[in-house]
Amino acid sequence: MKKTMRTSYLLFAFALALTSTLASAQKAAAPKATFKVDYEKFTLPNGLQVIFHIDRSDPVVAVSLTAHVGSAREKPGRTGFAHLFEHLLFLESENLGKGGLDKMTARIGGSGANGSTNTDRTNYLQTVPNDALEKMLWAEADKLGWFINTVTEPVLAKEKQVVKNEKRQSYDNNPYGHTSYVIDKHLYPEDHPYNWQVIGSLEDLQNATLPDVKEFFRRWYVPNNVTLVVAGDFDKLQARKWVEKYFSEIKKGQAVTPLAKKPGLVKETTKLYHEDNFARLPELTMAWVTVEDYHPDAYPLEILAQYLSDGKKAPLYKVLVEDKKVSPNVNMYNQTAELAGQMQLSVRAFSDKDLDEAAAAINEAFAKFEKEGISDKDLSRIKAGLETRFYNSLSSVLGKGAQLAQYNIFAGNPGFIEKDINNTLAVTTADVMRVYNKYIKNKNYVATSFVPKGKTALALEGSKKAEVSEEAIVQGAEGTIDPSAQATYERTPSSFDRSKEPPYGPAPRVKIPVVWSEKLANGVRVLGIENNEVPLVQFELVIDGGLLLEDPNKVGVSNLVARMMTQGTIKKTPEQLEEAIDQLGASINVFAGAEDIRIRVNTLARNYQATLGLLQEILLEPRWDIKEFQLLKQSMISQIRQQEANPNAIAQNNYNQLIFGKENIRSKNILGTIESVNAITLDDLKAFYDKSISPSVAHMQVVGSLGKTAITTPLSGLIAKWKSKPVNIPAYTTPKAPEKSQVYFYDVPDAKQSVIRFGYPALAATDKDYYPASVMNYILGGGGFASQLTQQLREGKGYTYGISSGFSGTNGVGPFTIGSSVRTNATLESAQLIKEILQNYGKNYSEKDLETTKSFLIKSNARAFETLGSKLAMLENISKFGWKPDYVKEREEIVKNMTVEQIKQLSQKYLDADKMFWLIVGDAKTQLSRLTALGFGEPILLNK
């Protein structure tokens, strides 16, 4: 993943001075925050730095191993190595064996072994039940000290294909996917380590040799270049003994010399354009050279970016969105890394807008800022949001562990937290203007114009064609892989027998949260969980209906109603409402879905009542601002145009039509069509609101550090004013599965991957077979790296970066779906392999498969309710489906009693490859004719 923005780890321990600093921005000074994150740090003789953090709130522990190496340590011509290792380390090590940590994860009930790479570090992290801590430390040590001998030529060849698939999926087959590549090539000189992308180039990946790869590992994956963090509920003394046992004999490597700070260099403003095969709208991106992480100027630059672009008061929003109507929104952020930083501004303009108009509007917005500056009130408003964001970042031990490692490596001290926050709090309005003048005003920049094919006239005047390498689709270009091949290698010695996996510790006691319930006088049912880990309240007000209540001939109304509800109230203009929410450090968002409209709120506990007051205004006193309505319609049309060229959006929209049938409104895109949105009037929105927004079809779920009385008492105003009325939600019939399978193809010329959606209408979540069928699906495609689909298509063949399957019913029938993006030249082969897996799944299902399934589904309950979000999801299930508060225990019994024979019966009943829709979105000229060989007749081309 390319350089992460500093804000992603800035907000770790907000604590100490914030509330007094922000008191001037609120009516009354809030009590002083005292939250503190304690840690203990020690260093082994081999240089491994170890950090412990204790959190007793849930019986889980997060383990993260972070190597201080990213793409910046690569050699030109050998790019992508750091990210390649992020993949390789999950495959095999000498004592974990083939499948490595991924297979162990399934057995121990882990969250899924994960990792990420940026320019400067690579991390490996996972949350597991705390009885598996010794196993995790044994496994992580094995990856560091007993891994590299297992990397052979076949292993390397296969993983190259997986990484290339990731590049295709994330960049090559996505609209605007090459923007960072073009910018970085011109923002950083050729000898700068940020000149190339973290993912690397396809050519460099293909040319990587086994000696190259082993040299890279032995240089950088050494204890004295690694930080290990353990966070959660564990015994520190015992954990230290385990760390010393498993890590101490790994040999120290060469000393690692820090790289010097090295800013980018733009000698003259550079303008480039690219005709993007997947873009339907022109996008302008501008980038300026700024500063590295933790530089004193990084803090005001972050606030500058937020003030200029975020919200209705932002100068860029005022000019580009409201005045000039160039774009529906503007994004700007300061992106910092270990060696350098950049300020980036992007404008995705409306269809056929000349990007010179966008550039002129940006200059006008900058001139507005130069004249008006930023007020103390706006500065305080921006800082206010940081406290809530800080506490949100503390909701999981995994997040805390990763951030402790971040500070340790890049600030040299896990306790840098307080100084980092105080640096933000110390920013003044003068600082914000100073950094604007120093880094942005009249400074050279790199500008890219990504325009639709054939529309180069929309690019900035004076732009030169960017050099972007486009992969050609060549059938059989990649070699075949033997997934059954076993690596042979010389084993690395150890002072004890590491081949024996450590035992489990004492079994954790699963803590099912205590749920309280209240039925309000106007009919709204409220479910809640008191959670005192952080001083936050998160809640959702869900109003059933949504798309189901729309006129099939004028779809898009419910989505516009939801968006309009936060665009001002009778008492407040859109700008005043936004400012009132921001001053509380809160967020209020309204979304429309297929079955409901939901209002999602996140606020500090002390501001719950004030935030509820704003929610009441939003819900009961919408403004129906005509100016905002017109802006929203333009924005929706812009989104629809973007979807028309996005292979994943194309796949989902067409799949919905196949699953639900064109007569069922659930087959419609919630955004509507360009024609329907153009036809919608403000009166349509008012009519929908009047007939649909009622407490008779509403329920609320809330989690936070307030008790039942403190939550429900302030709801009295809402109860009194929100009167109940009947709402009739139509019942739509979902078609049955097709009598025979049929292949459908949607042509996206020159697509680098084929997006697949295979499935059929299956089950409602309330069906007695729904959860048993989900259990059956775990080994098929619901178990991540434990699943057959992943093991065979990704790990075995290298066809895809990721694939999954699952049931997604609600109160109505939903589909069973297999979804992935596969290499274009392996489209038929991928479909054939999936068909074969489906046909053999029940026949080949074993006792070992069932054992893995039971182990994961039962043990993972220890971490099922760790975060506020997971607790909200639990309440949603109880409220929506009528399940008991302890439904997790009921499901546990289903899993415990499941037999192989039951799995075979369920698979025979719900996995019939001959009665599915087989939808493929890809390059028709190279792939369409080949698909006849799948055995389902001639494919039907959907966009002739």
CSV table of C-alpha atoms in Angstrom, one decimal, residues 396-757:
chain,number,residue,atom,x,y,z
A,396,SER,CA,-9.3,-2.5,18.9
A,397,VAL,CA,-6.1,-4.0,20.4
A,398,LEU,CA,-4.9,-4.6,16.8
A,399,GLY,CA,-5.0,-0.9,16.0
A,400,LYS,CA,-3.2,0.1,19.2
A,401,GLY,CA,-0.5,-2.5,18.6
A,402,ALA,CA,0.2,-1.3,15.1
A,403,GLN,CA,0.3,2.3,16.2
A,404,LEU,CA,2.7,1.6,19.0
A,405,ALA,CA,5.0,0.0,16.5
A,406,GLN,CA,4.7,3.0,14.2
A,407,TYR,CA,5.8,5.4,16.9
A,408,ASN,CA,8.6,3.2,18.0
A,409,ILE,CA,10.1,2.8,14.5
A,410,PHE,CA,9.6,6.3,13.1
A,411,ALA,CA,9.7,8.5,16.2
A,412,GLY,CA,12.1,6.3,18.1
A,413,ASN,CA,9.7,6.1,21.1
A,414,PRO,CA,6.3,4.5,21.6
A,415,GLY,CA,5.7,7.3,24.1
A,416,PHE,CA,5.9,10.0,21.4
A,417,ILE,CA,2.1,10.0,21.4
A,418,GLU,CA,1.7,13.0,23.7
A,419,LYS,CA,4.2,15.2,21.9
A,420,ASP,CA,2.6,14.3,18.6
A,421,ILE,CA,-0.8,15.3,19.7
A,422,ASN,CA,0.5,18.5,21.4
A,423,ASN,CA,2.2,19.5,18.2
A,424,THR,CA,-1.2,19.4,16.5
A,425,LEU,CA,-2.9,21.3,19.4
A,426,ALA,CA,-0.2,24.0,19.2
A,427,VAL,CA,-0.9,24.9,15.6
A,428,THR,CA,-2.1,28.5,15.1
A,429,THR,CA,-3.9,30.3,12.3
A,430,ALA,CA,-0.6,32.0,11.5
A,431,ASP,CA,1.1,28.6,11.1
A,432,VAL,CA,-1.5,27.5,8.7
A,433,MET,CA,-1.0,30.5,6.5
A,434,ARG,CA,2.8,30.3,6.8
A,435,VAL,CA,2.9,26.7,5.4
A,436,TYR,CA,0.5,27.6,2.6
A,437,ASN,CA,2.9,30.4,1.6
A,438,LYS,CA,6.0,28.2,2.0
A,439,TYR,CA,4.8,25.0,0.2
A,440,ILE,CA,1.8,25.8,-2.0
A,441,LYS,CA,1.6,29.4,-3.1
A,442,ASN,CA,3.4,30.0,-6.5
A,443,LYS,CA,5.4,26.8,-6.0
A,444,ASN,CA,6.1,24.3,-8.8
A,445,TYR,CA,3.8,21.2,-8.9
A,446,VAL,CA,3.0,18.1,-10.8
A,447,ALA,CA,-0.5,18.0,-12.4
A,448,THR,CA,-2.0,15.0,-14.1
A,449,SER,CA,-5.1,15.0,-16.3
A,450,PHE,CA,-6.7,11.5,-16.5
A,451,VAL,CA,-9.4,11.7,-19.2
A,452,PRO,CA,-11.7,9.3,-20.9
A,453,LYS,CA,-10.5,7.6,-24.1
A,454,GLY,CA,-10.6,10.0,-27.1
A,455,LYS,CA,-11.1,13.1,-24.9
A,456,THR,CA,-7.6,14.6,-24.6
A,457,ALA,CA,-9.0,18.0,-25.3
A,458,LEU,CA,-10.2,18.0,-21.6
A,459,ALA,CA,-6.7,17.8,-20.3
A,460,LEU,CA,-4.8,20.8,-18.9
A,461,GLU,CA,-3.4,23.0,-21.7
A,462,GLY,CA,0.3,22.3,-22.2
A,463,SER,CA,0.1,18.7,-20.9
A,464,LYS,CA,2.4,16.1,-22.2
A,465,LYS,CA,1.5,12.4,-22.6
A,466,ALA,CA,2.4,10.4,-19.5
A,467,GLU,CA,4.3,7.2,-20.0
A,468,VAL,CA,2.1,4.5,-18.7
A,469,SER,CA,2.9,0.9,-19.4
A,470,GLU,CA,-0.3,-1.1,-20.3
A,471,GLU,CA,-0.1,-4.9,-20.1
A,472,ALA,CA,-1.1,-6.8,-23.3
A,473,ILE,CA,-3.5,-9.7,-22.9
A,474,VAL,CA,-1.6,-12.8,-24.1
A,475,GLN,CA,-3.2,-16.2,-23.8
A,476,GLY,CA,-0.9,-18.6,-22.0
A,477,ALA,CA,1.6,-15.9,-21.1
A,478,GLU,CA,2.1,-17.3,-17.6
A,479,GLY,CA,3.5,-20.7,-17.0
A,480,THR,CA,1.6,-23.5,-15.3
A,481,ILE,CA,2.1,-24.2,-11.6
A,482,ASP,CA,2.1,-27.5,-9.7
A,483,PRO,CA,0.3,-26.7,-6.5
A,484,SER,CA,1.1,-30.1,-5.0
A,485,ALA,CA,4.9,-29.6,-5.3
A,486,GLN,CA,6.7,-29.8,-2.0
A,487,ALA,CA,9.7,-27.6,-1.4
A,488,THR,CA,13.0,-29.3,-0.5
A,489,TYR,CA,15.5,-27.4,1.5
A,490,GLU,CA,18.1,-27.6,4.2
A,491,ARG,CA,16.6,-27.1,7.7
A,492,THR,CA,17.9,-24.3,9.9
A,493,PRO,CA,19.3,-25.5,13.3
A,494,SER,CA,17.8,-24.6,16.6
A,495,SER,CA,18.6,-25.2,20.3
A,496,PHE,CA,15.3,-27.0,20.8
A,497,ASP,CA,12.7,-28.8,18.7
A,498,ARG,CA,10.6,-26.1,17.0
A,499,SER,CA,8.6,-28.5,14.9
A,500,LYS,CA,6.2,-29.1,17.8
A,501,GLU,CA,3.4,-26.5,17.9
A,502,PRO,CA,2.9,-25.1,21.4
A,503,PRO,CA,-0.2,-26.1,23.3
A,504,TYR,CA,-3.2,-23.8,23.9
A,505,GLY,CA,-3.3,-21.8,27.1
A,506,PRO,CA,-6.4,-21.8,29.4
A,507,ALA,CA,-9.5,-21.4,27.3
A,508,PRO,CA,-10.9,-17.9,27.2
A,509,ARG,CA,-14.3,-17.2,28.6
A,510,VAL,CA,-16.4,-15.6,25.9
A,511,LYS,CA,-18.0,-12.4,27.1
A,512,ILE,CA,-21.4,-11.9,25.5
A,513,PRO,CA,-22.3,-8.3,26.1
A,514,VAL,CA,-25.3,-7.5,28.3
A,515,VAL,CA,-28.1,-6.1,26.2
A,516,TRP,CA,-30.8,-3.7,27.5
A,517,SER,CA,-34.0,-3.0,25.7
A,518,GLU,CA,-36.6,-0.2,25.7
A,519,LYS,CA,-39.8,0.3,23.7
A,520,LEU,CA,-40.4,4.1,23.3
A,521,ALA,CA,-43.9,5.5,23.4
A,522,ASN,CA,-44.0,6.2,19.6
A,523,GLY,CA,-43.1,2.6,18.8
A,524,VAL,CA,-39.3,2.8,18.3
A,525,ARG,CA,-37.5,-0.2,19.9
A,526,VAL,CA,-34.1,0.7,21.3
A,527,LEU,CA,-31.5,-1.9,22.1
A,528,GLY,CA,-28.2,-0.9,23.8
A,529,ILE,CA,-25.0,-2.1,25.3
A,530,GLU,CA,-23.0,-0.1,27.8
A,531,ASN,CA,-19.3,-0.1,27.0
A,532,ASN,CA,-16.9,1.9,29.0
A,533,GLU,CA,-13.6,1.3,27.2
A,534,VAL,CA,-13.6,4.7,25.5
A,535,PRO,CA,-15.8,7.8,26.2
A,536,LEU,CA,-17.8,7.4,23.0
A,537,VAL,CA,-21.4,6.7,22.0
A,538,GLN,CA,-22.2,5.2,18.6
A,539,PHE,CA,-25.7,4.5,17.5
A,540,GLU,CA,-27.8,3.9,14.4
A,541,LEU,CA,-31.5,4.8,13.8
A,542,VAL,CA,-32.8,2.4,11.2
A,543,ILE,CA,-36.0,3.2,9.3
A,544,ASP,CA,-37.2,0.2,7.3
A,545,GLY,CA,-38.1,0.8,3.6
A,546,GLY,CA,-35.4,2.4,1.6
A,547,LEU,CA,-35.4,1.2,-2.0
A,548,LEU,CA,-38.3,-1.1,-1.4
A,549,LEU,CA,-40.6,1.9,-1.1
A,550,GLU,CA,-39.6,3.6,-4.3
A,551,ASP,CA,-41.4,3.8,-7.6
A,552,PRO,CA,-39.6,1.4,-9.9
A,553,ASN,CA,-40.0,3.9,-12.8
A,554,LYS,CA,-38.2,6.7,-10.9
A,555,VAL,CA,-35.5,5.1,-8.8
A,556,GLY,CA,-33.0,7.2,-6.9
A,557,VAL,CA,-35.5,9.0,-4.6
A,558,SER,CA,-34.6,7.3,-1.3
A,559,ASN,CA,-30.9,7.9,-1.8
A,560,LEU,CA,-31.5,11.6,-2.5
A,561,VAL,CA,-33.8,11.8,0.6
A,562,ALA,CA,-31.1,10.4,2.7
A,563,ARG,CA,-28.4,12.7,1.3
A,564,MET,CA,-30.7,15.8,1.7
A,565,MET,CA,-31.4,15.1,5.4
A,566,THR,CA,-27.9,16.4,6.3
A,567,GLN,CA,-28.1,19.4,4.0
A,568,GLY,CA,-29.5,21.8,6.6
A,569,THR,CA,-32.6,22.0,8.7
A,570,ILE,CA,-35.4,24.6,9.0
A,571,LYS,CA,-33.3,26.3,11.8
A,572,LYS,CA,-29.9,25.9,10.2
A,573,THR,CA,-28.4,26.4,6.8
A,574,PRO,CA,-26.3,23.5,5.5
A,575,GLU,CA,-23.1,25.2,6.5
A,576,GLN,CA,-24.5,26.0,10.0
A,577,LEU,CA,-25.6,22.4,10.5
A,578,GLU,CA,-22.2,21.0,9.5
A,579,GLU,CA,-20.4,23.5,11.8
A,580,ALA,CA,-22.7,22.6,14.7
A,581,ILE,CA,-21.9,18.9,14.2
A,582,ASP,CA,-18.1,19.5,13.9
A,583,GLN,CA,-18.0,21.7,17.0
A,584,LEU,CA,-19.2,18.7,19.0
A,585,GLY,CA,-16.6,16.5,17.5
A,586,ALA,CA,-19.4,14.3,16.2
A,587,SER,CA,-20.4,12.8,12.9
A,588,ILE,CA,-24.0,12.2,11.6
A,589,ASN,CA,-24.4,10.4,8.3
A,590,VAL,CA,-27.6,9.2,6.6
A,591,PHE,CA,-27.6,6.4,4.0
A,592,ALA,CA,-30.2,4.7,1.9
A,593,GLY,CA,-30.1,1.0,1.2
A,594,ALA,CA,-32.1,-1.7,-0.5
A,595,GLU,CA,-34.3,-2.2,2.7
A,596,ASP,CA,-33.9,0.8,4.9
A,597,ILE,CA,-32.6,4.3,5.5
A,598,ARG,CA,-30.2,4.5,8.4
A,599,ILE,CA,-28.8,7.4,10.4
A,600,ARG,CA,-25.3,6.6,11.8
A,601,VAL,CA,-24.0,8.8,14.7
A,602,ASN,CA,-20.6,8.8,16.4
A,603,THR,CA,-20.1,11.3,19.3
A,604,LEU,CA,-18.3,11.9,22.5
A,605,ALA,CA,-20.4,10.6,25.4
A,606,ARG,CA,-20.4,14.0,27.1
A,607,ASN,CA,-21.9,15.5,23.9
A,608,TYR,CA,-24.6,12.7,23.4
A,609,GLN,CA,-27.5,14.9,24.4
A,610,ALA,CA,-26.4,17.9,22.2
A,611,THR,CA,-25.8,15.6,19.3
A,612,LEU,CA,-29.2,14.0,19.7
A,613,GLY,CA,-30.7,17.5,19.5
A,614,LEU,CA,-29.1,17.9,16.1
A,615,LEU,CA,-30.3,14.5,15.0
A,616,GLN,CA,-33.9,15.5,16.0
A,617,GLU,CA,-33.6,18.6,13.8
A,618,ILE,CA,-32.2,16.5,10.9
A,619,LEU,CA,-35.0,13.9,11.2
A,620,LEU,CA,-38.0,16.1,11.8
A,621,GLU,CA,-37.1,19.5,10.2
A,622,PRO,CA,-35.4,18.9,6.9
A,623,ARG,CA,-34.6,22.1,5.0
A,624,TRP,CA,-35.3,20.9,1.4
A,625,ASP,CA,-32.8,23.4,0.1
A,626,ILE,CA,-33.2,23.7,-3.7
A,627,LYS,CA,-29.6,24.7,-4.3
A,628,GLU,CA,-28.3,21.6,-2.4
A,629,PHE,CA,-30.8,19.4,-4.2
A,630,GLN,CA,-29.5,20.5,-7.6
A,631,LEU,CA,-25.9,19.9,-6.4
A,632,LEU,CA,-26.8,16.4,-5.1
A,633,LYS,CA,-28.4,15.5,-8.4
A,634,GLN,CA,-25.3,16.5,-10.3
A,635,SER,CA,-23.2,14.5,-7.8
A,636,MET,CA,-25.4,11.3,-8.3
A,637,ILE,CA,-25.3,11.5,-12.1
A,638,SER,CA,-21.5,11.9,-11.8
A,639,GLN,CA,-21.3,8.7,-9.6
A,640,ILE,CA,-23.5,6.8,-12.1
A,641,ARG,CA,-21.2,7.8,-14.9
A,642,GLN,CA,-18.2,6.5,-12.9
A,643,GLN,CA,-20.0,3.2,-12.3
A,644,GLU,CA,-20.6,2.7,-16.0
A,645,ALA,CA,-16.8,2.1,-16.5
A,646,ASN,CA,-15.9,0.4,-13.3
A,647,PRO,CA,-15.8,-3.3,-13.8
A,648,ASN,CA,-16.7,-4.1,-10.2
A,649,ALA,CA,-19.7,-1.8,-10.2
A,650,ILE,CA,-20.8,-3.1,-13.6
A,651,ALA,CA,-20.6,-6.7,-12.3
A,652,GLN,CA,-22.6,-6.0,-9.2
A,653,ASN,CA,-25.4,-4.0,-11.0
A,654,ASN,CA,-25.8,-6.7,-13.6
A,655,TYR,CA,-25.6,-9.5,-11.1
A,656,ASN,CA,-28.5,-7.9,-9.1
A,657,GLN,CA,-30.6,-7.9,-12.2
A,658,LEU,CA,-29.9,-11.6,-12.8
A,659,ILE,CA,-30.6,-12.6,-9.2
A,660,PHE,CA,-33.7,-10.6,-8.5
A,661,GLY,CA,-35.2,-10.2,-11.9
A,662,LYS,CA,-36.1,-6.9,-13.5
A,663,GLU,CA,-39.5,-6.8,-12.0
A,664,ASN,CA,-38.1,-6.8,-8.4
A,665,ILE,CA,-37.0,-3.4,-7.3
A,666,ARG,CA,-34.0,-4.9,-5.5
A,667,SER,CA,-32.5,-5.4,-9.0
A,668,LYS,CA,-32.2,-1.6,-9.4
A,669,ASN,CA,-29.2,0.5,-8.7
A,670,ILE,CA,-30.0,2.6,-5.5
A,671,LEU,CA,-28.5,5.6,-7.2
A,672,GLY,CA,-31.0,5.3,-10.1
A,673,THR,CA,-30.2,6.0,-13.7
A,674,ILE,CA,-29.1,9.2,-15.3
A,675,GLU,CA,-32.7,9.5,-16.8
A,676,SER,CA,-34.5,8.8,-13.5
A,677,VAL,CA,-32.3,11.2,-11.4
A,678,ASN,CA,-32.8,14.0,-14.0
A,679,ALA,CA,-36.6,13.4,-13.7
A,680,ILE,CA,-36.7,13.5,-9.9
A,681,THR,CA,-38.1,16.7,-8.3
A,682,LEU,CA,-37.9,18.1,-4.8
A,683,ASP,CA,-41.6,17.3,-4.5
A,684,ASP,CA,-40.8,13.6,-5.1
A,685,LEU,CA,-38.4,13.7,-2.1
A,686,LYS,CA,-41.0,15.4,0.1
A,687,ALA,CA,-43.6,12.9,-0.8
A,688,PHE,CA,-41.3,10.0,-0.1
A,689,TYR,CA,-40.3,11.5,3.3
A,690,ASP,CA,-44.0,12.1,4.3
A,691,LYS,CA,-45.1,8.5,3.6
A,692,SER,CA,-41.9,6.6,4.6
A,693,ILE,CA,-40.2,8.2,7.6
A,694,SER,CA,-42.1,6.9,10.6
A,695,PRO,CA,-41.3,5.5,14.0
A,696,SER,CA,-43.6,2.6,13.2
A,697,VAL,CA,-40.9,1.1,11.0
A,698,ALA,CA,-37.9,2.3,13.0
A,699,HIS,CA,-35.5,0.7,15.5
A,700,MET,CA,-32.4,2.1,17.2
A,701,GLN,CA,-29.3,0.4,18.5
A,702,VAL,CA,-26.7,2.1,20.6
A,703,VAL,CA,-23.3,1.2,22.1
A,704,GLY,CA,-21.3,3.5,24.4
A,705,SER,CA,-20.1,4.6,27.7
A,706,LEU,CA,-23.6,5.7,28.9
A,707,GLY,CA,-26.2,3.6,30.7
A,708,LYS,CA,-29.7,2.9,29.7
A,709,THR,CA,-31.2,5.8,31.5
A,710,ALA,CA,-28.7,8.3,30.2
A,711,ILE,CA,-29.4,7.1,26.7
A,712,THR,CA,-33.2,6.9,26.8
A,713,THR,CA,-34.1,10.0,28.9
A,714,PRO,CA,-32.9,12.5,26.3
A,715,LEU,CA,-35.0,10.8,23.7
A,716,SER,CA,-38.2,12.3,25.2
A,717,GLY,CA,-38.2,15.2,22.8
A,718,LEU,CA,-37.9,12.9,19.8
A,719,ILE,CA,-40.7,10.7,21.2
A,720,ALA,CA,-43.0,13.6,21.6
A,721,LYS,CA,-42.5,15.2,18.2
A,722,TRP,CA,-42.0,12.2,15.9
A,723,LYS,CA,-45.6,10.9,15.5
A,724,SER,CA,-46.2,7.3,14.3
A,725,LYS,CA,-48.0,6.5,11.1
A,726,PRO,CA,-48.5,3.2,9.2
A,727,VAL,CA,-46.0,2.5,6.4
A,728,ASN,CA,-46.8,-0.3,4.0
A,729,ILE,CA,-43.6,-1.9,2.6
A,730,PRO,CA,-44.3,-3.9,-0.5
A,731,ALA,CA,-43.3,-7.6,-0.6
A,732,TYR,CA,-41.4,-8.5,-3.7
A,733,THR,CA,-40.9,-12.1,-4.8
A,734,THR,CA,-37.4,-13.2,-5.5
A,735,PRO,CA,-37.2,-15.6,-8.5
A,736,LYS,CA,-36.1,-19.2,-7.9
A,737,ALA,CA,-32.7,-20.5,-9.0
A,738,PRO,CA,-32.5,-21.0,-12.8
A,739,GLU,CA,-33.4,-24.4,-14.2
A,740,LYS,CA,-30.0,-24.6,-15.9
A,741,SER,CA,-26.8,-22.6,-15.7
A,742,GLN,CA,-26.1,-19.9,-18.3
A,743,VAL,CA,-23.0,-17.7,-18.9
A,744,TYR,CA,-23.5,-14.0,-19.2
A,745,PHE,CA,-20.8,-11.7,-20.4
A,746,TYR,CA,-20.4,-7.9,-20.2
A,747,ASP,CA,-17.7,-6.5,-22.5
A,748,VAL,CA,-15.1,-4.0,-21.1
A,749,PRO,CA,-12.6,-3.7,-23.9
A,750,ASP,CA,-9.0,-4.3,-22.9
A,751,ALA,CA,-9.9,-5.2,-19.3
A,752,LYS,CA,-6.8,-6.5,-17.5
A,753,GLN,CA,-8.9,-8.8,-15.3
A,754,SER,CA,-12.2,-10.5,-15.5
A,755,VAL,CA,-14.6,-9.8,-12.7
A,756,ILE,CA,-16.8,-12.8,-11.9
A,757,ARG,CA,-20.0,-13.2,-10.0
